[in-house]
């Protein structure tokens, strides 16, 4: 469905504890059944010629506790990267939306994981996220991310900073009412400037909004800014799709997710390449 329309990147979230059961710990062996299922999902996407983003969706937590063990995080990522490094269409999203942790700690964890992944010969694109739910609107104000990530490096030179941005009042994505029809471009403007000034590529890993005139215009405004000729943004994934979402207002799950009728044709499809992949 989506590949046929020209979409080429799919983010596959999973809970770390399902792959690395607490009974054996983060650095213990992967659950073979779950790993096989994850590989099957990834292979399905890449087999269609698209990119699959492997996304441990844990907010920098493991088994209910904030995770700050740099060595353990690096060991885990080296093991996971080793499972997928031979497929260049697999992208590594190091951790979804860290929060409640100092930006410098998050940046240190991310840097160690990047170095570890490169040490095993993986050349895949890596996406790193900041603290404060990696919000674009707070990247340069209040979160500490701008300073913490300014000196970030990748030995493989294939990295992007992943940010997320919702368009409701508190930026949580829990309301279908957008602040205004221009809030999309406004909320990513400072982050866009920071990416340019610091020589980084950006990836907007989550954006979502309601199916109404203001939100459609706001999403289109953000994507118009992101596709400008001098834009540092390399891509974007909408939140969300999948059969588990039911009647979630942002779902573009075919055939009739609540965002299918307006968001898909009015706000997303105009930005797809005319010939697809």
PDB file of C-alpha atoms in Angstrom:
ATOM      1  CA  UNK A   1       0.000   0.000   0.000  1.00  0.00           C
ATOM      2  CA  UNK A   2       2.494   2.623   1.148  1.00  0.00           C
ATOM      3  CA  UNK A   3       5.398   1.576  -1.063  1.00  0.00           C
ATOM      4  CA  UNK A   4       3.095   1.687  -4.051  1.00  0.00           C
ATOM      5  CA  UNK A   5       2.311   5.307  -3.190  1.00  0.00           C
ATOM      6  CA  UNK A   6       6.008   6.226  -2.989  1.00  0.00           C
ATOM      7  CA  UNK A   7       6.677   5.960   0.754  1.00  0.00           C
ATOM      8  CA  UNK A   8      10.123   4.459   1.269  1.00  0.00           C
ATOM      9  CA  UNK A   9      10.904   4.446   5.013  1.00  0.00           C
ATOM     10  CA  UNK A  10       9.163   2.562   7.817  1.00  0.00           C
ATOM     11  CA  UNK A  11       9.953   2.821  11.519  1.00  0.00           C
ATOM     12  CA  UNK A  12       9.551  -0.446  13.433  1.00  0.00           C
ATOM     13  CA  UNK A  13       9.201   0.208  17.186  1.00  0.00           C
ATOM     14  CA  UNK A  14       9.679  -2.571  19.702  1.00  0.00           C
ATOM     15  CA  UNK A  15      10.048  -2.920  23.458  1.00  0.00           C
ATOM     16  CA  UNK A  16      13.598  -3.788  24.489  1.00  0.00           C
ATOM     17  CA  UNK A  17      12.461  -6.180  27.212  1.00  0.00           C
ATOM     18  CA  UNK A  18      10.841  -8.411  24.586  1.00  0.00           C
ATOM     19  CA  UNK A  19      14.147  -8.811  22.790  1.00  0.00           C
ATOM     20  CA  UNK A  20      16.331  -8.774  25.899  1.00  0.00           C
ATOM     21  CA  UNK A  21      14.310 -10.305  28.756  1.00  0.00           C
ATOM     22  CA  UNK A  22      15.060  -8.910  32.225  1.00  0.00           C
ATOM     23  CA  UNK A  23      15.682 -12.461  33.412  1.00  0.00           C
ATOM     24  CA  UNK A  24      18.961 -12.475  31.479  1.00  0.00           C
ATOM     25  CA  UNK A  25      19.592  -8.722  31.400  1.00  0.00           C
ATOM     26  CA  UNK A  26      20.277  -6.179  28.696  1.00  0.00           C
ATOM     27  CA  UNK A  27      23.593  -7.724  27.733  1.00  0.00           C
ATOM     28  CA  UNK A  28      22.365 -11.309  27.837  1.00  0.00           C
ATOM     29  CA  UNK A  29      21.325 -13.315  24.789  1.00  0.00           C
ATOM     30  CA  UNK A  30      18.456 -12.072  22.658  1.00  0.00           C
ATOM     31  CA  UNK A  31      15.171 -13.952  22.809  1.00  0.00           C
ATOM     32  CA  UNK A  32      15.505 -16.032  19.655  1.00  0.00           C
ATOM     33  CA  UNK A  33      11.792 -16.109  18.864  1.00  0.00           C
ATOM     34  CA  UNK A  34      11.376 -12.368  19.194  1.00  0.00           C
ATOM     35  CA  UNK A  35      14.562 -11.699  17.228  1.00  0.00           C
ATOM     36  CA  UNK A  36      13.261 -13.895  14.426  1.00  0.00           C
ATOM     37  CA  UNK A  37      10.001 -11.955  14.379  1.00  0.00           C
ATOM     38  CA  UNK A  38      11.830  -8.629  14.292  1.00  0.00           C
ATOM     39  CA  UNK A  39      14.051  -9.839  11.470  1.00  0.00           C
ATOM     40  CA  UNK A  40      10.996 -10.997   9.555  1.00  0.00           C
ATOM     41  CA  UNK A  41       9.371  -7.568   9.832  1.00  0.00           C
ATOM     42  CA  UNK A  42      12.562  -5.812   8.795  1.00  0.00           C
ATOM     43  CA  UNK A  43      13.138  -8.164   5.864  1.00  0.00           C
ATOM     44  CA  UNK A  44       9.588  -7.653   4.674  1.00  0.00           C
ATOM     45  CA  UNK A  45      10.207  -3.898   4.447  1.00  0.00           C
ATOM     46  CA  UNK A  46      13.665  -4.047   2.903  1.00  0.00           C
ATOM     47  CA  UNK A  47      12.513  -6.756   0.525  1.00  0.00           C
ATOM     48  CA  UNK A  48      10.115  -4.205  -0.944  1.00  0.00           C
ATOM     49  CA  UNK A  49      13.071  -1.922  -1.645  1.00  0.00           C
ATOM     50  CA  UNK A  50      12.266   0.362   1.293  1.00  0.00           C
ATOM     51  CA  UNK A  51      14.228   1.343   4.403  1.00  0.00           C
ATOM     52  CA  UNK A  52      13.464  -0.178   7.818  1.00  0.00           C
ATOM     53  CA  UNK A  53      14.248   1.812  10.954  1.00  0.00           C
ATOM     54  CA  UNK A  54      14.939  -0.451  13.929  1.00  0.00           C
ATOM     55  CA  UNK A  55      13.537   1.481  16.900  1.00  0.00           C
ATOM     56  CA  UNK A  56      13.999   0.341  20.522  1.00  0.00           C
ATOM     57  CA  UNK A  57      11.057   2.291  21.915  1.00  0.00           C
ATOM     58  CA  UNK A  58      12.101   2.507  25.557  1.00  0.00           C
ATOM     59  CA  UNK A  59      12.665   6.174  26.448  1.00  0.00           C
ATOM     60  CA  UNK A  60      16.150   5.275  27.763  1.00  0.00           C
ATOM     61  CA  UNK A  61      14.674   2.896  30.311  1.00  0.00           C
ATOM     62  CA  UNK A  62      15.025  -0.817  30.905  1.00  0.00           C
ATOM     63  CA  UNK A  63      12.880  -2.955  33.174  1.00  0.00           C
ATOM     64  CA  UNK A  64      11.282   0.162  34.621  1.00  0.00           C
ATOM     65  CA  UNK A  65      14.470   2.043  35.491  1.00  0.00           C
ATOM     66  CA  UNK A  66      16.373   4.846  33.756  1.00  0.00           C
ATOM     67  CA  UNK A  67      19.346   3.377  31.936  1.00  0.00           C
ATOM     68  CA  UNK A  68      22.724   5.105  32.140  1.00  0.00           C
ATOM     69  CA  UNK A  69      25.154   2.189  31.773  1.00  0.00           C
ATOM     70  CA  UNK A  70      27.258   3.262  28.799  1.00  0.00           C
ATOM     71  CA  UNK A  71      29.040  -0.073  28.467  1.00  0.00           C
ATOM     72  CA  UNK A  72      25.816  -2.068  28.621  1.00  0.00           C
ATOM     73  CA  UNK A  73      24.068   0.177  26.090  1.00  0.00           C
ATOM     74  CA  UNK A  74      27.035  -0.092  23.725  1.00  0.00           C
ATOM     75  CA  UNK A  75      27.269  -3.873  24.114  1.00  0.00           C
ATOM     76  CA  UNK A  76      23.559  -4.232  23.374  1.00  0.00           C
ATOM     77  CA  UNK A  77      23.765  -2.096  20.262  1.00  0.00           C
ATOM     78  CA  UNK A  78      26.847  -3.885  18.946  1.00  0.00           C
ATOM     79  CA  UNK A  79      24.990  -7.178  19.255  1.00  0.00           C
ATOM     80  CA  UNK A  80      21.855  -5.835  17.545  1.00  0.00           C
ATOM     81  CA  UNK A  81      23.794  -4.073  14.805  1.00  0.00           C
ATOM     82  CA  UNK A  82      25.635  -7.300  14.103  1.00  0.00           C
ATOM     83  CA  UNK A  83      22.285  -8.923  13.241  1.00  0.00           C
ATOM     84  CA  UNK A  84      21.434  -6.286  10.623  1.00  0.00           C
ATOM     85  CA  UNK A  85      24.697  -4.726   9.427  1.00  0.00           C
ATOM     86  CA  UNK A  86      24.754  -6.618   6.138  1.00  0.00           C
ATOM     87  CA  UNK A  87      21.569  -4.934   4.924  1.00  0.00           C
ATOM     88  CA  UNK A  88      22.245  -1.285   3.979  1.00  0.00           C
ATOM     89  CA  UNK A  89      18.513  -0.582   4.000  1.00  0.00           C
ATOM     90  CA  UNK A  90      18.337  -1.082   7.773  1.00  0.00           C
ATOM     91  CA  UNK A  91      18.628   2.122   9.805  1.00  0.00           C
ATOM     92  CA  UNK A  92      19.536   2.152  13.502  1.00  0.00           C
ATOM     93  CA  UNK A  93      17.452   4.477  15.716  1.00  0.00           C
ATOM     94  CA  UNK A  94      19.452   4.235  18.931  1.00  0.00           C
ATOM     95  CA  UNK A  95      16.657   4.979  21.422  1.00  0.00           C
ATOM     96  CA  UNK A  96      13.206   6.484  21.259  1.00  0.00           C
ATOM     97  CA  UNK A  97      12.589   9.706  23.174  1.00  0.00           C
ATOM     98  CA  UNK A  98      14.920   9.732  26.177  1.00  0.00           C
ATOM     99  CA  UNK A  99      13.469  11.915  28.912  1.00  0.00           C
ATOM    100  CA  UNK A 100      14.118  12.773  32.537  1.00  0.00           C
ATOM    101  CA  UNK A 101      17.862  12.454  31.898  1.00  0.00           C
ATOM    102  CA  UNK A 102      20.457  15.184  31.460  1.00  0.00           C
ATOM    103  CA  UNK A 103      21.251  15.916  27.820  1.00  0.00           C
ATOM    104  CA  UNK A 104      24.959  15.331  28.349  1.00  0.00           C
ATOM    105  CA  UNK A 105      24.285  11.822  29.698  1.00  0.00           C
ATOM    106  CA  UNK A 106      22.092  10.983  26.722  1.00  0.00           C
ATOM    107  CA  UNK A 107      24.669  12.343  24.288  1.00  0.00           C
ATOM    108  CA  UNK A 108      27.357  10.264  25.988  1.00  0.00           C
ATOM    109  CA  UNK A 109      25.289   7.097  25.663  1.00  0.00           C
ATOM    110  CA  UNK A 110      24.549   7.849  22.022  1.00  0.00           C
ATOM    111  CA  UNK A 111      28.179   8.614  21.212  1.00  0.00           C
ATOM    112  CA  UNK A 112      29.406   5.404  22.816  1.00  0.00           C
ATOM    113  CA  UNK A 113      26.830   3.361  20.894  1.00  0.00           C
ATOM    114  CA  UNK A 114      27.760   4.995  17.585  1.00  0.00           C
ATOM    115  CA  UNK A 115      31.433   4.253  18.200  1.00  0.00           C
ATOM    116  CA  UNK A 116      30.595   0.676  19.146  1.00  0.00           C
ATOM    117  CA  UNK A 117      28.449   0.085  16.080  1.00  0.00           C
ATOM    118  CA  UNK A 118      31.182   1.390  13.803  1.00  0.00           C
ATOM    119  CA  UNK A 119      33.762  -0.777  15.574  1.00  0.00           C
ATOM    120  CA  UNK A 120      32.064  -3.938  14.270  1.00  0.00           C
ATOM    121  CA  UNK A 121      32.095  -2.713  10.684  1.00  0.00           C
ATOM    122  CA  UNK A 122      28.469  -1.595  10.375  1.00  0.00           C
ATOM    123  CA  UNK A 123      28.081   1.279   7.916  1.00  0.00           C
ATOM    124  CA  UNK A 124      24.286   1.705   8.238  1.00  0.00           C
ATOM    125  CA  UNK A 125      22.677   5.096   8.758  1.00  0.00           C
ATOM    126  CA  UNK A 126      22.404   5.824  12.494  1.00  0.00           C
ATOM    127  CA  UNK A 127      19.786   8.114  14.055  1.00  0.00           C
ATOM    128  CA  UNK A 128      20.564   9.631  17.446  1.00  0.00           C
ATOM    129  CA  UNK A 129      17.976  11.238  19.711  1.00  0.00           C
ATOM    130  CA  UNK A 130      18.251  13.781  22.508  1.00  0.00           C
ATOM    131  CA  UNK A 131      16.582  14.174  25.865  1.00  0.00           C
ATOM    132  CA  UNK A 132      13.231  15.898  26.504  1.00  0.00           C
ATOM    133  CA  UNK A 133      11.536  13.460  24.135  1.00  0.00           C
ATOM    134  CA  UNK A 134      13.973  14.689  21.430  1.00  0.00           C
ATOM    135  CA  UNK A 135      11.595  17.562  20.682  1.00  0.00           C
ATOM    136  CA  UNK A 136      12.541  19.857  17.817  1.00  0.00           C
ATOM    137  CA  UNK A 137      10.835  22.805  19.514  1.00  0.00           C
ATOM    138  CA  UNK A 138      12.936  22.420  22.672  1.00  0.00           C
ATOM    139  CA  UNK A 139      16.214  21.375  21.035  1.00  0.00           C
ATOM    140  CA  UNK A 140      17.780  24.828  21.375  1.00  0.00           C
ATOM    141  CA  UNK A 141      15.797  26.037  24.391  1.00  0.00           C
ATOM    142  CA  UNK A 142      15.667  24.343  27.757  1.00  0.00           C
ATOM    143  CA  UNK A 143      16.530  20.753  26.883  1.00  0.00           C
ATOM    144  CA  UNK A 144      20.305  21.159  26.805  1.00  0.00           C
ATOM    145  CA  UNK A 145      20.470  19.146  23.588  1.00  0.00           C
ATOM    146  CA  UNK A 146      21.972  21.896  21.456  1.00  0.00           C
ATOM    147  CA  UNK A 147      25.084  22.147  23.619  1.00  0.00           C
ATOM    148  CA  UNK A 148      25.350  18.433  24.389  1.00  0.00           C
ATOM    149  CA  UNK A 149      25.234  17.308  20.747  1.00  0.00           C
ATOM    150  CA  UNK A 150      27.191  20.159  19.136  1.00  0.00           C
ATOM    151  CA  UNK A 151      30.419  18.155  19.123  1.00  0.00           C
ATOM    152  CA  UNK A 152      28.871  14.803  18.232  1.00  0.00           C
ATOM    153  CA  UNK A 153      30.862  12.703  15.771  1.00  0.00           C
ATOM    154  CA  UNK A 154      30.408   9.577  13.701  1.00  0.00           C
ATOM    155  CA  UNK A 155      33.495   7.641  12.561  1.00  0.00           C
ATOM    156  CA  UNK A 156      31.378   6.284   9.703  1.00  0.00           C
ATOM    157  CA  UNK A 157      30.055   9.680   8.628  1.00  0.00           C
ATOM    158  CA  UNK A 158      26.525   8.334   8.150  1.00  0.00           C
ATOM    159  CA  UNK A 159      24.464   9.885  10.917  1.00  0.00           C
ATOM    160  CA  UNK A 160      21.435  12.104  11.403  1.00  0.00           C
ATOM    161  CA  UNK A 161      19.940  13.773  14.453  1.00  0.00           C
ATOM    162  CA  UNK A 162      16.409  12.480  14.976  1.00  0.00           C
ATOM    163  CA  UNK A 163      13.856  14.874  16.386  1.00  0.00           C
ATOM    164  CA  UNK A 164      10.114  14.588  16.991  1.00  0.00           C
ATOM    165  CA  UNK A 165       7.443  17.270  16.798  1.00  0.00           C
ATOM    166  CA  UNK A 166       3.731  17.348  17.489  1.00  0.00           C
ATOM    167  CA  UNK A 167       1.548  20.329  16.782  1.00  0.00           C
ATOM    168  CA  UNK A 168      -0.929  20.514  19.669  1.00  0.00           C
ATOM    169  CA  UNK A 169      -0.632  22.945  22.566  1.00  0.00           C
ATOM    170  CA  UNK A 170       1.767  20.934  24.733  1.00  0.00           C
ATOM    171  CA  UNK A 171       3.527  19.164  21.876  1.00  0.00           C
ATOM    172  CA  UNK A 172       2.472  15.727  23.131  1.00  0.00           C
ATOM    173  CA  UNK A 173       0.437  14.572  20.156  1.00  0.00           C
ATOM    174  CA  UNK A 174      -2.526  13.713  22.370  1.00  0.00           C
ATOM    175  CA  UNK A 175      -4.892  16.312  20.914  1.00  0.00           C
ATOM    176  CA  UNK A 176      -6.173  16.625  17.368  1.00  0.00           C
ATOM    177  CA  UNK A 177      -6.299  20.401  17.680  1.00  0.00           C
ATOM    178  CA  UNK A 178      -3.255  22.220  16.282  1.00  0.00           C
ATOM    179  CA  UNK A 179      -2.085  25.535  17.727  1.00  0.00           C
ATOM    180  CA  UNK A 180      -2.321  27.215  14.327  1.00  0.00           C
ATOM    181  CA  UNK A 181      -2.027  26.546  10.613  1.00  0.00           C
ATOM    182  CA  UNK A 182       1.623  27.690  10.691  1.00  0.00           C
ATOM    183  CA  UNK A 183       2.788  25.913  13.841  1.00  0.00           C
ATOM    184  CA  UNK A 184       4.535  23.096  11.953  1.00  0.00           C
ATOM    185  CA  UNK A 185       7.111  25.304  10.251  1.00  0.00           C
ATOM    186  CA  UNK A 186       7.423  27.477  13.348  1.00  0.00           C
ATOM    187  CA  UNK A 187       8.226  24.627  15.722  1.00  0.00           C
ATOM    188  CA  UNK A 188      11.040  23.196  13.600  1.00  0.00           C
ATOM    189  CA  UNK A 189      12.604  26.523  12.564  1.00  0.00           C
ATOM    190  CA  UNK A 190      15.179  26.869  15.359  1.00  0.00           C
ATOM    191  CA  UNK A 191      16.152  23.204  15.151  1.00  0.00           C
ATOM    192  CA  UNK A 192      16.593  23.533  11.391  1.00  0.00           C
ATOM    193  CA  UNK A 193      18.939  26.480  11.894  1.00  0.00           C
ATOM    194  CA  UNK A 194      20.894  24.540  14.533  1.00  0.00           C
ATOM    195  CA  UNK A 195      21.321  21.556  12.214  1.00  0.00           C
ATOM    196  CA  UNK A 196      22.627  23.822   9.458  1.00  0.00           C
ATOM    197  CA  UNK A 197      24.949  25.775  11.712  1.00  0.00           C
ATOM    198  CA  UNK A 198      26.441  22.627  13.214  1.00  0.00           C
ATOM    199  CA  UNK A 199      26.740  20.644   9.997  1.00  0.00           C
ATOM    200  CA  UNK A 200      24.285  17.878  10.904  1.00  0.00           C
ATOM    201  CA  UNK A 201      21.606  16.128   8.912  1.00  0.00           C
ATOM    202  CA  UNK A 202      18.198  15.854  10.544  1.00  0.00           C
ATOM    203  CA  UNK A 203      15.451  13.233  10.480  1.00  0.00           C
ATOM    204  CA  UNK A 204      11.964  14.005  11.813  1.00  0.00           C
ATOM    205  CA  UNK A 205      11.105  10.609  13.236  1.00  0.00           C
ATOM    206  CA  UNK A 206       7.642  11.510  14.505  1.00  0.00           C
ATOM    207  CA  UNK A 207       5.059  14.112  13.634  1.00  0.00           C
ATOM    208  CA  UNK A 208       1.326  13.829  13.985  1.00  0.00           C
ATOM    209  CA  UNK A 209      -1.777  15.989  14.005  1.00  0.00           C
ATOM    210  CA  UNK A 210      -5.537  15.942  13.637  1.00  0.00           C
ATOM    211  CA  UNK A 211      -7.535  15.708  10.430  1.00  0.00           C
ATOM    212  CA  UNK A 212      -8.767  19.279  10.093  1.00  0.00           C
ATOM    213  CA  UNK A 213      -7.933  22.336   7.991  1.00  0.00           C
ATOM    214  CA  UNK A 214      -5.513  23.913  10.462  1.00  0.00           C
ATOM    215  CA  UNK A 215      -3.584  20.697  11.052  1.00  0.00           C
ATOM    216  CA  UNK A 216      -3.378  19.783   7.366  1.00  0.00           C
ATOM    217  CA  UNK A 217      -1.941  23.232   6.655  1.00  0.00           C
ATOM    218  CA  UNK A 218       0.455  22.979   9.607  1.00  0.00           C
ATOM    219  CA  UNK A 219       1.816  19.598   8.502  1.00  0.00           C
ATOM    220  CA  UNK A 220       2.215  20.853   4.938  1.00  0.00           C
ATOM    221  CA  UNK A 221       4.025  23.934   6.249  1.00  0.00           C
ATOM    222  CA  UNK A 222       6.523  21.814   8.145  1.00  0.00           C
ATOM    223  CA  UNK A 223       7.162  19.533   5.182  1.00  0.00           C
ATOM    224  CA  UNK A 224       7.499  22.494   2.819  1.00  0.00           C
ATOM    225  CA  UNK A 225      10.212  23.922   5.073  1.00  0.00           C
ATOM    226  CA  UNK A 226      11.910  20.535   5.326  1.00  0.00           C
ATOM    227  CA  UNK A 227      12.055  20.112   1.553  1.00  0.00           C
ATOM    228  CA  UNK A 228      13.582  23.519   0.835  1.00  0.00           C
ATOM    229  CA  UNK A 229      16.685  23.375  -1.395  1.00  0.00           C
ATOM    230  CA  UNK A 230      19.075  24.113   1.474  1.00  0.00           C
ATOM    231  CA  UNK A 231      17.293  21.926   4.028  1.00  0.00           C
ATOM    232  CA  UNK A 232      19.368  19.710   6.341  1.00  0.00           C
ATOM    233  CA  UNK A 233      16.427  17.293   6.764  1.00  0.00           C
ATOM    234  CA  UNK A 234      16.823  13.958   4.999  1.00  0.00           C
ATOM    235  CA  UNK A 235      13.472  12.399   5.836  1.00  0.00           C
ATOM    236  CA  UNK A 236      10.380  12.094   7.958  1.00  0.00           C
ATOM    237  CA  UNK A 237       8.071   9.397   9.316  1.00  0.00           C
ATOM    238  CA  UNK A 238       4.468  10.011  10.348  1.00  0.00           C
ATOM    239  CA  UNK A 239       3.221   8.732  13.691  1.00  0.00           C
ATOM    240  CA  UNK A 240       1.629   6.271  13.237  1.00  0.00           C
ATOM    241  CA  UNK A 241       0.296   3.217  11.429  1.00  0.00           C
ATOM    242  CA  UNK A 242      -0.276  -0.401  12.372  1.00  0.00           C
ATOM    243  CA  UNK A 243      -3.254  -2.608  13.235  1.00  0.00           C
ATOM    244  CA  UNK A 244      -2.922  -2.068  16.992  1.00  0.00           C
ATOM    245  CA  UNK A 245      -3.868   1.614  16.748  1.00  0.00           C
ATOM    246  CA  UNK A 246      -7.574   1.083  16.111  1.00  0.00           C
ATOM    247  CA  UNK A 247      -9.349   4.442  16.006  1.00  0.00           C
ATOM    248  CA  UNK A 248      -6.318   6.501  17.146  1.00  0.00           C
ATOM    249  CA  UNK A 249      -6.808   9.886  15.477  1.00  0.00           C
ATOM    250  CA  UNK A 250      -3.337   9.988  13.901  1.00  0.00           C
ATOM    251  CA  UNK A 251      -3.445   6.471  12.448  1.00  0.00           C
ATOM    252  CA  UNK A 252      -2.898   6.130   8.701  1.00  0.00           C
ATOM    253  CA  UNK A 253      -3.380   2.382   8.861  1.00  0.00           C
ATOM    254  CA  UNK A 254      -5.152   1.289   5.672  1.00  0.00           C
ATOM    255  CA  UNK A 255      -7.820   1.012   4.623  1.00  0.00           C
ATOM    256  CA  UNK A 256      -9.672   3.362   6.968  1.00  0.00           C
ATOM    257  CA  UNK A 257      -7.469   4.677   9.779  1.00  0.00           C
ATOM    258  CA  UNK A 258      -8.813   8.048  11.018  1.00  0.00           C
ATOM    259  CA  UNK A 259      -6.019   9.995   9.273  1.00  0.00           C
ATOM    260  CA  UNK A 260      -6.387   8.179   5.942  1.00  0.00           C
ATOM    261  CA  UNK A 261      -9.147  10.422   4.576  1.00  0.00           C
ATOM    262  CA  UNK A 262      -7.386  13.789   4.865  1.00  0.00           C
ATOM    263  CA  UNK A 263      -3.835  13.608   6.226  1.00  0.00           C
ATOM    264  CA  UNK A 264      -2.654  10.989   3.762  1.00  0.00           C
ATOM    265  CA  UNK A 265      -3.851  12.591   0.498  1.00  0.00           C
ATOM    266  CA  UNK A 266      -3.707  16.259   1.495  1.00  0.00           C
ATOM    267  CA  UNK A 267      -0.673  16.575   3.759  1.00  0.00           C
ATOM    268  CA  UNK A 268       1.645  13.645   2.989  1.00  0.00           C
ATOM    269  CA  UNK A 269       1.212  12.445  -0.582  1.00  0.00           C
ATOM    270  CA  UNK A 270       2.013  15.839  -2.171  1.00  0.00           C
ATOM    271  CA  UNK A 271       5.569  15.487  -0.853  1.00  0.00           C
ATOM    272  CA  UNK A 272       6.233  12.025  -2.196  1.00  0.00           C
ATOM    273  CA  UNK A 273       8.488  11.551  -5.232  1.00  0.00           C
ATOM    274  CA  UNK A 274       6.333  11.329  -8.350  1.00  0.00           C
ATOM    275  CA  UNK A 275       7.785   7.991  -9.412  1.00  0.00           C
ATOM    276  CA  UNK A 276       7.975   6.426  -5.940  1.00  0.00           C
ATOM    277  CA  UNK A 277      11.195   4.527  -5.268  1.00  0.00           C
TER     278      UNK A 277
END
